[in-house]
PDB file of C-alpha atoms in Angstrom:
ATOM      1  CA  UNK W 258      13.228  -9.431   6.804  1.00 62.00           C
ATOM      2  CA  UNK W 259      12.274 -13.091   7.044  1.00 62.00           C
ATOM      3  CA  UNK W 260      12.488 -13.213  10.810  1.00 66.00           C
ATOM      4  CA  UNK W 261      13.827 -16.135  12.832  1.00 71.00           C
ATOM      5  CA  UNK W 262      11.443 -18.870  11.688  1.00 69.00           C
ATOM      6  CA  UNK W 263      10.508 -18.383   8.007  1.00 67.00           C
ATOM      7  CA  UNK W 264      12.704 -18.847   4.954  1.00 71.00           C
ATOM      8  CA  UNK W 265      10.814 -16.281   2.850  1.00 73.00           C
ATOM      9  CA  UNK W 266       9.349 -12.854   3.490  1.00 75.00           C
ATOM     10  CA  UNK W 267       5.683 -12.643   2.466  1.00 83.00           C
ATOM     11  CA  UNK W 268       5.233  -8.995   3.446  1.00 87.00           C
ATOM     12  CA  UNK W 269       4.616  -6.370   0.777  1.00 92.00           C
ATOM     13  CA  UNK W 270       4.644  -2.595   0.659  1.00 94.00           C
ATOM     14  CA  UNK W 271       3.774   0.355  -1.515  1.00 96.00           C
ATOM     15  CA  UNK W 272       5.270   3.826  -1.825  1.00 96.00           C
ATOM     16  CA  UNK W 273       3.011   5.860  -4.096  1.00 93.00           C
ATOM     17  CA  UNK W 274       4.432   9.286  -4.890  1.00 94.00           C
ATOM     18  CA  UNK W 275       3.379  10.610  -8.301  1.00 91.00           C
ATOM     19  CA  UNK W 276       6.179  12.163 -10.343  1.00 94.00           C
ATOM     20  CA  UNK W 277       3.762  14.783 -11.636  1.00 93.00           C
ATOM     21  CA  UNK W 278       3.726  17.634  -9.088  1.00 93.00           C
ATOM     22  CA  UNK W 279       0.135  18.632  -9.870  1.00 88.00           C
ATOM     23  CA  UNK W 280      -1.114  15.065  -9.419  1.00 85.00           C
ATOM     24  CA  UNK W 281       0.899  14.697  -6.219  1.00 85.00           C
ATOM     25  CA  UNK W 282      -0.570  17.952  -4.897  1.00 84.00           C
ATOM     26  CA  UNK W 283      -4.089  16.762  -5.741  1.00 81.00           C
ATOM     27  CA  UNK W 284      -3.846  13.168  -4.491  1.00 83.00           C
ATOM     28  CA  UNK W 285      -1.032  13.233  -1.978  1.00 86.00           C
ATOM     29  CA  UNK W 286       1.293  10.341  -1.242  1.00 90.00           C
ATOM     30  CA  UNK W 287       0.717   6.875   0.172  1.00 92.00           C
ATOM     31  CA  UNK W 288       3.080   4.618   2.109  1.00 95.00           C
ATOM     32  CA  UNK W 289       1.781   1.285   3.434  1.00 95.00           C
ATOM     33  CA  UNK W 290       3.010  -2.116   4.617  1.00 94.00           C
ATOM     34  CA  UNK W 291       0.994  -5.346   4.555  1.00 93.00           C
ATOM     35  CA  UNK W 292       1.999  -8.252   6.789  1.00 87.00           C
ATOM     36  CA  UNK W 293       2.128 -11.422   4.696  1.00 80.00           C
ATOM     37  CA  UNK W 294       1.206 -13.799   7.547  1.00 74.00           C
ATOM     38  CA  UNK W 295       4.210 -16.059   7.011  1.00 66.00           C
ATOM     39  CA  UNK W 296       3.358 -19.728   7.029  1.00 69.00           C
ATOM     40  CA  UNK W 297      -0.267 -19.229   5.983  1.00 69.00           C
ATOM     41  CA  UNK W 298      -1.261 -20.504   2.555  1.00 78.00           C
ATOM     42  CA  UNK W 299      -1.260 -17.606   0.137  1.00 81.00           C
ATOM     43  CA  UNK W 300       0.179 -15.134   2.644  1.00 81.00           C
ATOM     44  CA  UNK W 301       2.407 -13.478   0.059  1.00 85.00           C
ATOM     45  CA  UNK W 302      -0.395 -13.211  -2.480  1.00 90.00           C
ATOM     46  CA  UNK W 303      -2.686 -11.752   0.187  1.00 91.00           C
ATOM     47  CA  UNK W 304      -0.224  -9.016   1.130  1.00 92.00           C
ATOM     48  CA  UNK W 305       0.339  -8.127  -2.537  1.00 94.00           C
ATOM     49  CA  UNK W 306      -3.416  -7.988  -3.163  1.00 95.00           C
ATOM     50  CA  UNK W 307      -3.862  -5.785  -0.097  1.00 94.00           C
ATOM     51  CA  UNK W 308      -1.359  -3.137  -1.183  1.00 94.00           C
ATOM     52  CA  UNK W 309      -2.696  -3.174  -4.756  1.00 94.00           C
ATOM     53  CA  UNK W 310      -6.283  -2.715  -3.576  1.00 93.00           C
ATOM     54  CA  UNK W 311      -5.260   0.013  -1.142  1.00 91.00           C
ATOM     55  CA  UNK W 312      -3.333   1.885  -3.832  1.00 91.00           C
ATOM     56  CA  UNK W 313      -6.215   1.610  -6.310  1.00 89.00           C
ATOM     57  CA  UNK W 314      -8.680   2.907  -3.714  1.00 86.00           C
ATOM     58  CA  UNK W 315      -6.333   5.764  -2.838  1.00 86.00           C
ATOM     59  CA  UNK W 316      -5.794   6.814  -6.456  1.00 84.00           C
ATOM     60  CA  UNK W 317      -9.482   6.504  -7.396  1.00 82.00           C
ATOM     61  CA  UNK W 318     -10.788   8.339  -4.314  1.00 79.00           C
ATOM     62  CA  UNK W 319     -11.963  11.945  -4.298  1.00 70.00           C
ATOM     63  CA  UNK W 320      -8.975  14.254  -4.060  1.00 66.00           C
ATOM     64  CA  UNK W 321      -9.277  17.084  -1.576  1.00 69.00           C
ATOM     65  CA  UNK W 322     -11.005  15.054   1.126  1.00 74.00           C
ATOM     66  CA  UNK W 323      -9.140  14.231   4.306  1.00 74.00           C
ATOM     67  CA  UNK W 324      -7.038  11.030   3.988  1.00 69.00           C
ATOM     68  CA  UNK W 325      -9.185   9.183   6.544  1.00 75.00           C
ATOM     69  CA  UNK W 326     -12.353   9.905   4.577  1.00 78.00           C
ATOM     70  CA  UNK W 327     -10.678   8.928   1.319  1.00 74.00           C
ATOM     71  CA  UNK W 328      -9.553   5.564   2.659  1.00 73.00           C
ATOM     72  CA  UNK W 329     -12.908   4.869   4.274  1.00 75.00           C
TER      73      UNK W 329
END
């Protein structure tokens, strides 16, 4: 939603849920939202970069560890 002031929505999100049941069991699932800081230069690009980096870190982390440790 663009809100009351902005004409575009610069937020981004990711829903990572592997189709492969074994991979999903090993890695888990990830749902995240990044606020695009509407009105700031590059806000949309920043939110997209944030969810991409978060997803890459999640997928490349050590499966089996607690989610907090994996994201750290």
